[in-house]
CSV table of C-alpha atoms in Angstrom, one decimal:
chain,number,residue,atom,x,y,z
A,1,MET,CA,-127.0,86.0,-92.3
A,2,SER,CA,-129.2,85.1,-95.2
A,3,ARG,CA,-127.8,84.6,-98.7
A,4,VAL,CA,-127.4,87.7,-100.8
A,5,TYR,CA,-128.0,88.1,-104.6
A,6,ASN,CA,-124.4,88.3,-106.0
A,7,PHE,CA,-124.2,90.2,-109.3
A,8,SER,CA,-120.4,90.0,-109.5
A,9,ALA,CA,-118.8,89.8,-112.9
A,10,GLY,CA,-116.5,87.0,-111.6
A,11,PRO,CA,-115.9,85.1,-109.5
A,12,SER,CA,-119.7,84.8,-109.6
A,13,CYS,CA,-122.5,83.1,-107.9
A,14,LEU,CA,-122.8,79.4,-108.1
A,15,PRO,CA,-126.0,77.3,-107.9
A,16,GLU,CA,-127.1,77.0,-104.3
A,17,GLU,CA,-127.8,73.3,-104.5
A,18,VAL,CA,-124.3,72.7,-105.8
A,19,LEU,CA,-122.8,74.6,-102.9
A,20,LYS,CA,-124.8,72.5,-100.5
A,21,GLU,CA,-123.7,69.3,-102.1
A,22,CYS,CA,-120.0,70.4,-101.9
A,23,ALA,CA,-120.5,71.3,-98.2
A,24,ALA,CA,-122.1,68.0,-97.4
A,25,GLU,CA,-119.1,66.1,-99.0
A,26,MET,CA,-116.4,68.4,-97.7
A,27,LEU,CA,-115.0,66.0,-95.1
A,28,ASP,CA,-116.0,62.7,-96.8
A,29,TYR,CA,-116.4,62.4,-100.6
A,30,ASN,CA,-118.2,59.2,-101.7
A,31,GLY,CA,-117.2,57.2,-98.7
A,32,THR,CA,-113.4,57.8,-99.1
A,33,GLY,CA,-113.1,59.5,-95.7
A,34,GLN,CA,-111.3,62.5,-97.3
A,35,SER,CA,-112.1,65.7,-99.0
A,36,VAL,CA,-111.6,66.1,-102.8
A,37,MET,CA,-109.3,69.0,-101.7
A,38,GLU,CA,-106.9,66.4,-100.2
A,39,MET,CA,-107.2,63.8,-102.8
A,40,SER,CA,-104.4,62.7,-105.1
A,41,HIS,CA,-105.2,63.6,-108.7
A,42,ARG,CA,-104.0,60.1,-109.8
A,43,SER,CA,-106.1,58.2,-107.3
A,44,LYS,CA,-108.9,55.8,-108.2
A,45,ALA,CA,-111.2,58.1,-106.3
A,46,TYR,CA,-110.4,61.2,-108.3
A,47,GLU,CA,-110.1,59.7,-111.8
A,48,PRO,CA,-113.9,59.3,-112.3
A,49,ILE,CA,-114.5,63.0,-111.4
A,50,ILE,CA,-112.3,64.5,-114.1
A,51,GLU,CA,-113.4,61.8,-116.6
A,52,ASP,CA,-117.1,62.6,-115.9
A,53,ALA,CA,-116.4,66.4,-116.2
A,54,GLU,CA,-115.0,65.8,-119.6
A,55,ALA,CA,-117.8,63.6,-120.7
A,56,MET,CA,-120.4,66.1,-119.5
A,57,ILE,CA,-118.8,68.9,-121.4
A,58,ARG,CA,-118.8,66.8,-124.5
A,59,LYS,CA,-122.5,65.9,-124.0
A,60,LEU,CA,-123.8,69.3,-123.0
A,61,MET,CA,-121.9,71.2,-125.7
A,62,LYS,CA,-122.3,68.5,-128.3
A,63,VAL,CA,-118.5,68.5,-128.9
A,64,PRO,CA,-117.6,66.5,-132.1
A,65,GLU,CA,-115.3,63.5,-131.8
A,66,ASN,CA,-112.5,65.3,-133.5
A,67,TYR,CA,-112.1,67.8,-130.7
A,68,LYS,CA,-110.1,67.4,-127.5
A,69,ILE,CA,-111.4,68.7,-124.2
A,70,LEU,CA,-108.7,70.0,-121.9
A,71,PHE,CA,-108.6,71.4,-118.3
A,72,VAL,CA,-105.7,73.8,-117.9
A,73,GLN,CA,-104.6,76.5,-115.6
A,74,GLY,CA,-103.7,80.2,-115.9
A,75,GLY,CA,-107.2,81.6,-116.7
A,76,GLY,CA,-108.2,83.2,-120.0
A,77,SER,CA,-105.3,85.5,-119.9
A,78,THR,CA,-102.8,82.6,-120.3
A,79,GLN,CA,-104.9,81.5,-123.3
A,80,PHE,CA,-104.0,84.7,-125.0
A,81,ALA,CA,-100.4,83.4,-125.3
A,82,MET,CA,-101.2,79.7,-125.8
A,83,VAL,CA,-103.4,80.5,-128.8
A,84,ALA,CA,-100.7,82.5,-130.4
A,85,GLU,CA,-97.9,80.1,-129.6
A,86,ASN,CA,-99.7,77.0,-130.8
A,87,LEU,CA,-101.7,78.3,-133.8
A,88,GLY,CA,-99.6,81.1,-135.2
A,89,ILE,CA,-97.1,78.7,-136.8
A,90,HIS,CA,-97.5,78.9,-140.6
A,91,THR,CA,-97.8,82.5,-141.8
A,92,GLY,CA,-97.4,84.0,-138.3
A,93,LYS,CA,-100.4,86.2,-139.1
A,94,ALA,CA,-103.7,86.5,-137.2
A,95,ALA,CA,-106.9,88.5,-137.5
A,96,TYR,CA,-108.5,90.0,-134.4
A,97,ILE,CA,-111.9,91.7,-133.9
A,98,GLU,CA,-111.5,94.3,-131.1
A,99,THR,CA,-114.7,94.5,-129.1
A,100,GLY,CA,-113.3,95.5,-125.7
A,101,VAL,CA,-110.6,95.1,-123.1
A,102,TRP,CA,-110.1,91.3,-123.4
A,103,ALA,CA,-110.0,91.1,-127.2
A,104,LYS,CA,-107.5,94.0,-127.1
A,105,LYS,CA,-105.3,92.3,-124.5
A,106,ALA,CA,-105.3,89.1,-126.4
A,107,ALA,CA,-104.1,90.9,-129.6
A,108,GLN,CA,-101.4,92.7,-127.6
A,109,GLU,CA,-100.2,89.4,-126.1
A,110,ALA,CA,-100.0,87.8,-129.6
A,111,ALA,CA,-98.1,90.8,-131.0
A,112,LYS,CA,-95.7,90.6,-128.1
A,113,LEU,CA,-95.0,87.0,-129.1
A,114,GLY,CA,-94.1,87.9,-132.7
A,115,ILE,CA,-97.5,87.4,-134.3
A,116,GLU,CA,-98.4,89.8,-137.1
A,117,VAL,CA,-101.7,91.0,-135.7
A,118,THR,CA,-104.3,92.7,-138.0
A,119,THR,CA,-107.3,94.3,-136.2
A,120,ILE,CA,-109.8,93.8,-139.0
A,121,ALA,CA,-112.7,95.5,-137.1
A,122,SER,CA,-113.2,97.5,-133.9
A,123,SER,CA,-116.0,99.1,-131.9
A,124,LYS,CA,-113.7,101.4,-130.1
A,125,ASP,CA,-115.3,104.4,-131.8
A,126,LYS,CA,-118.3,104.0,-129.5
A,127,ASN,CA,-116.5,102.8,-126.4
A,128,TYR,CA,-117.1,99.2,-127.5
A,129,SER,CA,-120.9,99.4,-127.0
A,130,TYR,CA,-121.6,97.3,-130.1
A,131,ILE,CA,-120.3,94.3,-132.0
A,132,PRO,CA,-118.9,95.1,-135.5
A,133,LYS,CA,-120.5,93.2,-138.3
A,134,VAL,CA,-117.8,91.1,-139.9
A,135,GLU,CA,-119.7,88.2,-141.6
A,136,LYS,CA,-116.7,86.9,-143.6
A,137,ILE,CA,-112.9,86.8,-142.8
A,138,GLU,CA,-110.5,86.0,-145.6
A,139,GLY,CA,-106.7,86.1,-145.9
A,140,ASP,CA,-103.6,84.1,-145.1
A,141,TYR,CA,-104.2,84.2,-141.4
A,142,ASP,CA,-103.2,81.3,-139.1
A,143,TYR,CA,-106.3,82.0,-137.1
A,144,ALA,CA,-109.0,84.6,-136.5
A,145,TYR,CA,-109.9,85.6,-132.9
A,146,ILE,CA,-113.0,87.0,-131.2
A,147,CYS,CA,-114.2,87.5,-127.6
A,148,PHE,CA,-117.8,86.1,-127.9
A,149,ASN,CA,-119.2,87.9,-124.8
A,150,ASN,CA,-117.6,91.0,-123.4
A,151,THR,CA,-118.0,91.1,-119.6
A,152,ILE,CA,-116.9,94.7,-119.1
A,153,MET,CA,-118.9,96.3,-122.0
A,154,GLY,CA,-121.9,94.0,-121.9
A,155,THR,CA,-121.8,93.0,-125.6
A,156,HIS,CA,-122.3,89.7,-127.2
A,157,TYR,CA,-122.0,88.3,-130.8
A,158,GLU,CA,-125.4,87.5,-132.4
A,159,TYR,CA,-123.6,85.8,-135.2
A,160,ILE,CA,-120.6,83.7,-135.9
A,161,PRO,CA,-118.2,85.1,-138.5
A,162,GLU,CA,-117.6,82.9,-141.6
A,163,THR,CA,-113.9,82.1,-141.7
A,164,GLY,CA,-113.6,79.2,-144.3
A,165,ASN,CA,-110.4,77.4,-143.7
A,166,ILE,CA,-109.1,79.9,-141.1
A,167,PRO,CA,-109.6,78.4,-137.6
A,168,LEU,CA,-111.8,80.6,-135.6
A,169,VAL,CA,-110.8,81.1,-131.9
A,170,ALA,CA,-113.3,82.4,-129.4
A,171,ASP,CA,-113.0,83.4,-125.7
A,172,ILE,CA,-116.4,82.2,-124.3
A,173,SER,CA,-115.4,82.7,-120.6
A,174,SER,CA,-118.4,84.8,-119.7
A,175,CYS,CA,-121.0,82.9,-121.7
A,176,VAL,CA,-120.0,79.3,-121.8
A,177,LEU,CA,-123.1,77.0,-121.5
A,178,SER,CA,-125.4,80.0,-121.3
A,179,GLU,CA,-126.7,79.1,-124.8
A,180,GLU,CA,-126.3,76.5,-127.4
A,181,LEU,CA,-123.2,76.9,-129.5
A,182,ASP,CA,-122.1,75.0,-132.7
A,183,VAL,CA,-118.6,73.9,-131.7
A,184,SER,CA,-117.9,72.8,-135.2
A,185,LYS,CA,-117.8,76.4,-136.3
A,186,PHE,CA,-114.7,77.0,-134.2
A,187,GLY,CA,-111.1,75.7,-134.2
A,188,LEU,CA,-110.7,76.5,-130.6
A,189,LEU,CA,-112.9,77.7,-127.7
A,190,PHE,CA,-111.7,78.5,-124.2
A,191,ALA,CA,-113.4,79.6,-121.0
A,192,GLY,CA,-112.2,80.6,-117.6
A,193,ALA,CA,-114.5,78.8,-115.2
A,194,GLN,CA,-115.2,81.5,-112.7
A,195,LYS,CA,-118.3,83.0,-114.3
A,196,ASN,CA,-120.5,80.1,-115.3
A,197,LEU,CA,-118.8,76.8,-114.4
A,198,ALA,CA,-116.9,76.8,-111.1
A,199,PRO,CA,-114.7,78.8,-108.8
A,200,ALA,CA,-111.6,80.3,-110.3
A,201,GLY,CA,-108.7,78.0,-111.0
A,202,VAL,CA,-109.4,75.9,-114.1
A,203,THR,CA,-109.8,76.9,-117.8
A,204,LEU,CA,-111.7,74.8,-120.2
A,205,VAL,CA,-110.2,74.4,-123.7
A,206,ILE,CA,-112.0,72.7,-126.6
A,207,ILE,CA,-109.6,72.4,-129.5
A,208,ARG,CA,-109.9,70.7,-132.9
A,209,GLU,CA,-107.4,67.8,-133.1
A,210,ASP,CA,-105.6,69.0,-136.2
A,211,LEU,CA,-104.7,72.2,-134.4
A,212,ILE,CA,-102.8,70.3,-131.7
A,213,THR,CA,-99.3,70.7,-133.1
A,214,GLU,CA,-96.1,68.8,-132.4
A,215,THR,CA,-94.1,72.0,-133.0
A,216,PRO,CA,-95.5,75.3,-131.6
A,217,ARG,CA,-93.6,78.5,-132.0
A,218,ALA,CA,-89.9,78.3,-131.0
A,219,GLY,CA,-89.4,78.7,-127.3
A,220,THR,CA,-92.9,77.8,-126.2
A,221,PRO,CA,-92.8,76.4,-122.7
A,222,THR,CA,-93.9,72.8,-122.2
A,223,MET,CA,-96.9,73.9,-120.1
A,224,LEU,CA,-98.1,76.3,-122.8
A,225,THR,CA,-98.2,73.6,-125.4
A,226,TYR,CA,-101.7,72.1,-126.0
A,227,LYS,CA,-100.2,68.8,-127.0
A,228,THR,CA,-98.7,68.4,-123.5
A,229,HIS,CA,-102.2,68.5,-121.9
A,230,ALA,CA,-103.9,66.5,-124.7
A,231,ASP,CA,-101.4,63.7,-124.5
A,232,ASN,CA,-101.6,63.5,-120.7
A,233,GLY,CA,-105.4,63.8,-120.2
A,234,SER,CA,-105.0,67.2,-118.6
A,235,MET,CA,-102.8,65.6,-115.9
A,236,TYR,CA,-99.3,66.6,-117.0
A,237,ASN,CA,-99.1,68.4,-113.7
A,238,THR,CA,-101.5,68.5,-110.7
A,239,PRO,CA,-104.8,69.9,-112.0
A,240,PRO,CA,-107.0,72.1,-109.8
A,241,CYS,CA,-108.8,69.0,-108.5
A,242,TYR,CA,-111.4,70.7,-106.3
A,243,THR,CA,-112.4,73.3,-108.9
A,244,ILE,CA,-112.9,70.5,-111.5
A,245,TYR,CA,-115.0,68.6,-108.9
A,246,VAL,CA,-117.3,71.7,-108.5
A,247,LEU,CA,-117.4,72.1,-112.3
A,248,ASP,CA,-118.6,68.6,-112.7
A,249,LYS,CA,-121.5,69.2,-110.2
A,250,VAL,CA,-122.4,72.5,-112.0
A,251,LEU,CA,-122.5,70.6,-115.3
A,252,HIS,CA,-125.0,68.1,-113.8
A,253,TRP,CA,-127.0,71.0,-112.5
A,254,ILE,CA,-127.1,72.5,-116.0
A,255,GLU,CA,-128.2,69.1,-117.4
A,256,LYS,CA,-131.0,68.9,-114.8
A,257,ASN,CA,-132.2,72.3,-115.9
A,258,GLY,CA,-132.6,71.5,-119.5
A,259,GLY,CA,-129.0,71.7,-120.7
A,260,ALA,CA,-127.8,74.7,-122.7
A,261,ALA,CA,-131.2,75.2,-124.3
A,262,GLY,CA,-133.0,75.2,-121.0
A,263,ILE,CA,-130.5,77.5,-119.3
A,264,ASN,CA,-130.7,79.8,-122.3
A,265,LYS,CA,-134.5,80.1,-122.0
A,266,LEU,CA,-134.1,81.2,-118.4
A,267,ASN,CA,-131.2,83.6,-119.3
A,268,VAL,CA,-133.3,85.3,-122.0
A,269,GLU,CA,-136.2,85.7,-119.6
A,270,LYS,CA,-133.9,87.3,-117.0
A,271,ALA,CA,-132.2,89.6,-119.4
A,272,ASN,CA,-135.4,90.7,-121.1
A,273,TYR,CA,-136.9,91.5,-117.7
A,274,LEU,CA,-133.9,93.8,-116.9
A,275,TYR,CA,-133.5,95.4,-120.3
A,276,ASP,CA,-137.2,96.1,-120.7
A,277,PHE,CA,-137.1,98.0,-117.4
A,278,LEU,CA,-134.0,99.9,-118.4
A,279,ASP,CA,-135.4,100.8,-121.9
A,280,ASN,CA,-138.6,102.1,-120.3
A,281,SER,CA,-137.0,104.1,-117.5
A,282,ASP,CA,-136.4,107.8,-117.5
A,283,PHE,CA,-133.8,107.4,-114.7
A,284,TYR,CA,-131.6,104.6,-116.0
A,285,HIS,CA,-130.4,103.4,-119.4
A,286,ALA,CA,-128.4,100.5,-120.8
A,287,THR,CA,-125.0,101.3,-122.3
A,288,THR,CA,-125.0,98.7,-125.1
A,289,GLU,CA,-126.7,98.9,-128.4
A,290,LYS,CA,-129.7,96.6,-129.2
A,291,GLY,CA,-128.5,93.7,-131.4
A,292,SER,CA,-125.3,93.4,-129.4
A,293,ARG,CA,-126.6,93.0,-125.9
A,294,SER,CA,-125.2,90.4,-123.6
A,295,LEU,CA,-127.5,88.1,-121.7
A,296,MET,CA,-124.8,87.8,-119.0
A,297,ASN,CA,-123.5,91.3,-118.2
A,298,VAL,CA,-125.8,94.3,-118.2
A,299,PRO,CA,-124.0,97.7,-117.6
A,300,PHE,CA,-126.3,100.7,-116.9
A,301,LEU,CA,-126.1,104.3,-116.1
A,302,THR,CA,-128.4,106.9,-114.4
A,303,LYS,CA,-129.6,110.1,-115.9
A,304,TYR,CA,-126.8,112.0,-114.1
A,305,SER,CA,-124.3,110.4,-116.5
A,306,ASP,CA,-125.6,112.3,-119.5
A,307,HIS,CA,-123.6,115.5,-119.0
A,308,ALA,CA,-120.9,114.1,-116.7
A,309,ALA,CA,-118.2,114.0,-119.4
A,310,ASP,CA,-118.2,117.7,-120.0
A,311,ASP,CA,-119.6,119.1,-116.8
A,312,GLU,CA,-117.6,119.0,-113.5
A,313,ALA,CA,-120.7,119.4,-111.3
A,314,ALA,CA,-122.6,116.7,-113.2
A,315,ALA,CA,-119.6,114.3,-112.9
A,316,ALA,CA,-119.5,114.8,-109.2
A,317,LYS,CA,-123.3,114.2,-109.0
A,318,GLU,CA,-123.0,111.1,-111.1
A,319,LYS,CA,-120.2,109.7,-108.8
A,320,GLU,CA,-122.3,110.5,-105.7
A,321,ILE,CA,-125.5,108.8,-107.1
A,322,ASN,CA,-123.5,105.8,-108.3
A,323,ASP,CA,-121.8,105.3,-104.9
A,324,LYS,CA,-125.1,105.7,-103.2
A,325,PHE,CA,-126.8,103.1,-105.4
A,326,VAL,CA,-124.1,100.5,-104.8
A,327,LYS,CA,-124.1,101.1,-101.1
A,328,GLU,CA,-127.8,101.0,-100.6
A,329,ALA,CA,-128.2,98.0,-102.9
A,330,ALA,CA,-125.6,96.1,-100.8
A,331,ALA,CA,-127.6,96.9,-97.7
A,332,ALA,CA,-130.6,95.5,-99.4
A,333,GLY,CA,-128.8,92.2,-100.2
A,334,LEU,CA,-127.9,93.0,-103.8
A,335,VAL,CA,-124.1,93.0,-103.9
A,336,ASN,CA,-121.2,93.6,-106.4
A,337,LEU,CA,-123.1,96.0,-108.6
A,338,LYS,CA,-120.4,98.6,-109.1
A,339,GLY,CA,-119.7,99.2,-112.8
A,340,HIS,CA,-116.3,98.9,-114.4
A,341,ARG,CA,-114.3,102.1,-114.5
A,342,LEU,CA,-114.2,102.0,-118.3
A,343,VAL,CA,-118.0,102.2,-118.5
A,344,GLY,CA,-119.0,103.7,-115.2
A,345,GLY,CA,-122.3,103.4,-113.5
A,346,MET,CA,-123.4,100.0,-112.4
A,347,ARG,CA,-123.2,96.5,-113.9
A,348,ALA,CA,-125.4,93.5,-113.1
A,349,SER,CA,-123.9,90.2,-114.1
A,350,ILE,CA,-126.7,87.7,-114.3
A,351,TYR,CA,-124.9,84.4,-115.1
A,352,ASN,CA,-126.6,81.0,-115.3
A,353,ALA,CA,-126.8,80.6,-111.5
A,354,MET,CA,-128.5,83.9,-110.9
A,355,THR,CA,-132.2,83.3,-110.4
A,356,LEU,CA,-135.1,85.2,-111.9
A,357,ASP,CA,-136.1,86.2,-108.4
A,358,GLY,CA,-132.7,87.9,-108.0
A,359,VAL,CA,-133.3,89.9,-111.2
A,360,LYS,CA,-136.7,90.9,-110.0
A,361,ALA,CA,-135.4,91.9,-106.6
A,362,LEU,CA,-132.8,94.2,-108.4
A,363,VAL,CA,-135.5,95.8,-110.5
A,364,GLU,CA,-137.7,96.5,-107.5
A,365,PHE,CA,-134.8,98.1,-105.7
A,366,MET,CA,-134.0,100.2,-108.9
A,367,LYS,CA,-137.6,101.5,-108.9
A,368,LYS,CA,-137.5,102.6,-105.3
A,369,PHE,CA,-134.0,104.1,-105.7
A,370,ALA,CA,-135.1,106.1,-108.8
A,371,ALA,CA,-138.2,107.4,-107.0
A,372,ALA,CA,-136.1,108.6,-104.1
A,373,ASN,CA,-133.4,110.2,-106.1
């Protein structure tokens, strides 16, 4: 069958040319007679792959020399603990801005590990449909924490909080390399790969060298210590070799398409096309407030959602119409559009690899569906 347009929030679509390259090299990478899947991570054949991936991250994200680039495992969720264990070592206090599920989970994990967590701002009052404005963070915090793009709620920071000497930590899992970002404004950045970089399995960490401590919080496992990975070139244990190989190819694809700036230009065009349609529709509406909207994740509802919260019949109609939308969209080659249960409705994740043609196909389907329903 032909390729579908995959709007999944993650794992997400990958550039088609990268998939074709990987397929062509599956049985024989670079004349070695073996797949990267089979290759020893300490072999002469594999070393250039992980070294190039690191070099490409440094180049594309303009990572300063005093930052280490690490490839670790465990996803973003493991970073919730690693950040707390490695950075929360002086006052044991940390500031969190709560903008949705992932920021909240990160704060809960830190508190579980003994960090004194202060939620300095939250958008819970409007179901996390906006980003609170916290331009300056002050206090005796070991670090401040934000989730830069919120996959479930479809929100994104349009600013970077000023934190002075407090290291700013950001989860950029769902927006990494979708835009230019000043790494020097942060003490630590991390990103699970499965949205914009590669298949699931590797997590990118960019950490300022002075934050790599010899002595994390008592009881921190060896594998959860940043110094372990920094000292061993991300090879303390066997890394996810194939995922890093795909990541390296995606990084070269990004470079070929104009780097972060070029990719961002396309992302803005895609997002504006979809948001403009939603804002001018009398059948659909976006759930996030203007000024906080993600370029990557676009949740939307139908007109049947307006009274669903307090009307049983309306709630049933909303569920019926949402289920119908997702089913008919899939039949039309537009898959994984079901919204998260905390927002409802539908969600189109339009990451770097999603084409403008894919977004246009979605809008055309939405027009036809609205006319028929």
